[in-house]
Amino acid sequence: MSETLEKQTQPGWEGFVTGHWASEIDVRDFIQKNYKPYEGDDSFLAGPTDKTKRLWETLDSNYLSVERKRRVYDVDTDTPADIDAFKPGYISEDDDVIVGLQTDTPLKRAMMPNGGWRMVETAINEAGKEVNPRVKEIFTKYRKTHNDAVFDIYTPRIRAARSSHIITGLPDAYGRGRIIGDYRRVALYGIDKLIEWKQADKESVADKPFSEHWARFREEHSEQIKALKKLKKMAADYGFDISVPAKTAQEAVQWTYFGYLASVKSQDGAAMSIGRLSAFFDIYFERDFKNGILDEAGAQEIIDALVIKLRIVRFLRTEAYDQIFSGDPYWATWSDAGFGEDGRTLVTKTSFRLLQTLANLGPAPEPNITIFWSPELPEGYKNFCAKTSIDTSSVQYESDEQIRAHWGDDAAIACCVSPMRVGKQMQFFGARVNSAKSLLYAINGGRDEMSGKQITPVGEFEPIQGDGPLDFNEVWDKYERMLDWVVGTYVEALNIIHYCHDRYAYESVEMALHDPEIVRTMGCGIAGLSIVADSFSAIKYAKVYPVRDETGLVVDYRTEGDFPRYGNDDDRVDDIAATIVHTIMSKIKAIPMYRDAVPTQSVLTITSNVVYGKATGAFPSGHEAGTPFAPGANPENGADTHGMLASMLSVGKLDYSDALDGISLTNTIVPSSLGKTEEEQITNLVGIMDAGFIPKD
């Protein structure tokens, strides 16, 4: 084909530079061939249109304000969720820019019983509703759920570890999430072409001999094709023909959103991220500007309308789920900025438009806007990011260098910190293992310090004896041995969960927007890193005496002397933290994974740190029983006495190759501490982030 498409093979491609993307699915190639980097400032941006203001006011007055008073606005108890299960719904008569709701009414939550009926019934009752007895009969008598299958297979040691909270948040009763469908494919190619390619993929193995992989490959592709047909029908119900590529920017955003909407209509994953969209959308906006059919106010209105829809995604959750995740997040993460492998910035004008929604609509946690930061980003964009962060506290930052080096320049974040190549990779999400509680188990020989129950097999682990100072080498040896049991139990549970999820709650539409063969990772994670690091530091550099109850169980510690604390750029303890992360990852890697998944690890818990803390006892570091852990890879609260940069440098010593699922550091800065004027605050915040994200040699 020629450099520019003289004879279009698809309507909607007029004016685009052609490439490999025109004959095979390759959205990245389309973006690289067609996007226009922007290195200017925010002066071109537009405020909200009158229509946007009316729509947001209607939504807030009639729906969001009600939800704020009673937690759950409404639940449909009669209709099990599916892509095309509900008739079209709208916020108001002004809701005509980007359309589509999960159900037929804003904020009304749908049942997704394929994951597990018990969670659905509990959530319905907690919302003050009654279950439909016929639906309950179907999903308890005739249709096996993912949760039923998991607990049929769980071993006694998994049940014990789960109940004692040494492993918490396992996705064994709800959708696993951490899958980013390449929703851009709907806009670029149209559904009919995607179905045609999926059918060809299915038949590509028709002549191969039977195997489990062969059978699953063909069955999963059949399910994907069915899902794409349902997606097409759902869009048609709203009055749109998405069988062909989008012809305008508004259609490109709408088509893409329909793909995402189909996913959140049919799955309730712990993270339902939307991907990396700005450069893709910007290509369509620039074409419409050139053709004179769109202005800046119209472009901003389209992005505002999309973000409004992302802000009102809701899933039917239990109160216990909300406690684990400290609220009701769904992580509709939108990743942006960074650089391409050719050295060009991926910042576009639509990158600015996305941030502008926080001014036009007000601050919000969703979508979880995540910027791939580099000190080399355009200055105008860095300043606008800093200003938006100061004004709204609603922006997250990730290292572009690390993500691009490992996952390429078309990667996006699923959930908070988990990167993956869009449309080419998925994660088997796995919650976290309590690495801090594991230390207490090592000291107590597998007895739970809160309940006193023996969790590990009787006689398998000997507790620390005596009341003298703890010996670092002895405790470390017992900790490593206990980790063998904890990690082994944890991964066994994950393998079971994802085997059952593929069988009973398969994400057909999300996987339909992936390549036929993909990379799967097993997203393991740890909680309580700073507590373990500080506790081992106390044992090594101070004197720690165990305090026992009347049964001999160690329930507290008396620590004499000073010791270095993680988070102050002190190698003595920072090296301990890095060793803990490496040790756990090494043990994870040694265990076979379901579907040959590549094991990864995160240092996360930006929400579940509260629940972990409630279920965990006291530590040599001085951390009190029942109190929240520090979030993610953060130092313990109050332990980082050398400032924000020192804590960033401590976290930076953790080897990313040991935590490829991501490392989270949450910092709080009072804007006034950055300077007296807005200009000073912006300059200083950019400087802090640049220093924290300096590429390693």
XYZ file of C-alpha atoms in Angstrom, residues 161-162 164-170 430-442 448-450 479 482-483 485-487 490 524-532 580 584 601-602 605 608-617 619 623 626-630:
63
model
C -4.736 -18.847 55.741
C -7.745 -17.013 54.312
C -6.643 -15.786 59.604
C -6.031 -12.941 57.114
C -2.453 -13.796 56.353
C -3.850 -13.717 52.813
C -6.610 -11.160 52.250
C -8.613 -9.829 49.328
C -8.443 -12.905 47.116
C -4.098 -12.028 43.088
C -4.583 -9.604 45.995
C -1.735 -9.692 48.526
C 0.053 -11.806 51.051
C 0.642 -10.303 54.486
C 4.445 -10.254 54.579
C 4.389 -8.525 57.958
C 2.125 -11.071 59.641
C 4.371 -13.781 58.192
C 7.167 -12.480 60.429
C 4.954 -12.865 63.495
C 4.056 -16.392 62.375
C 7.761 -17.177 62.073
C -1.812 -16.555 64.907
C -0.842 -13.729 67.240
C -4.409 -12.367 67.326
C 11.036 -16.065 58.368
C 7.604 -19.517 56.977
C 7.506 -17.653 53.669
C 4.573 -22.072 53.449
C 2.787 -18.729 53.107
C 3.825 -18.107 49.508
C -0.969 -18.097 48.369
C 1.085 -11.397 43.230
C 1.621 -8.759 45.880
C 2.842 -8.080 49.391
C 1.595 -5.918 52.243
C 3.450 -4.549 55.244
C 6.920 -4.130 53.736
C 7.950 -1.149 55.870
C 6.911 -2.944 59.072
C 9.008 -6.019 58.290
C 12.535 -8.956 51.518
C 9.434 -13.271 48.279
C 4.791 -8.828 42.243
C 3.448 -5.509 43.471
C -2.014 -1.878 49.443
C -6.380 -2.628 51.977
C -3.590 -1.574 54.353
C -6.318 -0.689 56.862
C -7.893 -4.167 56.809
C -4.506 -5.869 56.996
C -3.618 -3.793 60.042
C -6.802 -4.716 61.892
C -5.961 -8.423 61.577
C -2.295 -8.148 62.592
C -0.504 -7.929 65.936
C 5.881 -5.720 65.965
C 3.936 -0.842 65.212
C -4.654 -3.651 65.050
C -3.446 -0.396 63.515
C -3.251 0.313 59.757
C -0.194 -0.560 57.738
C 1.525 2.182 55.794
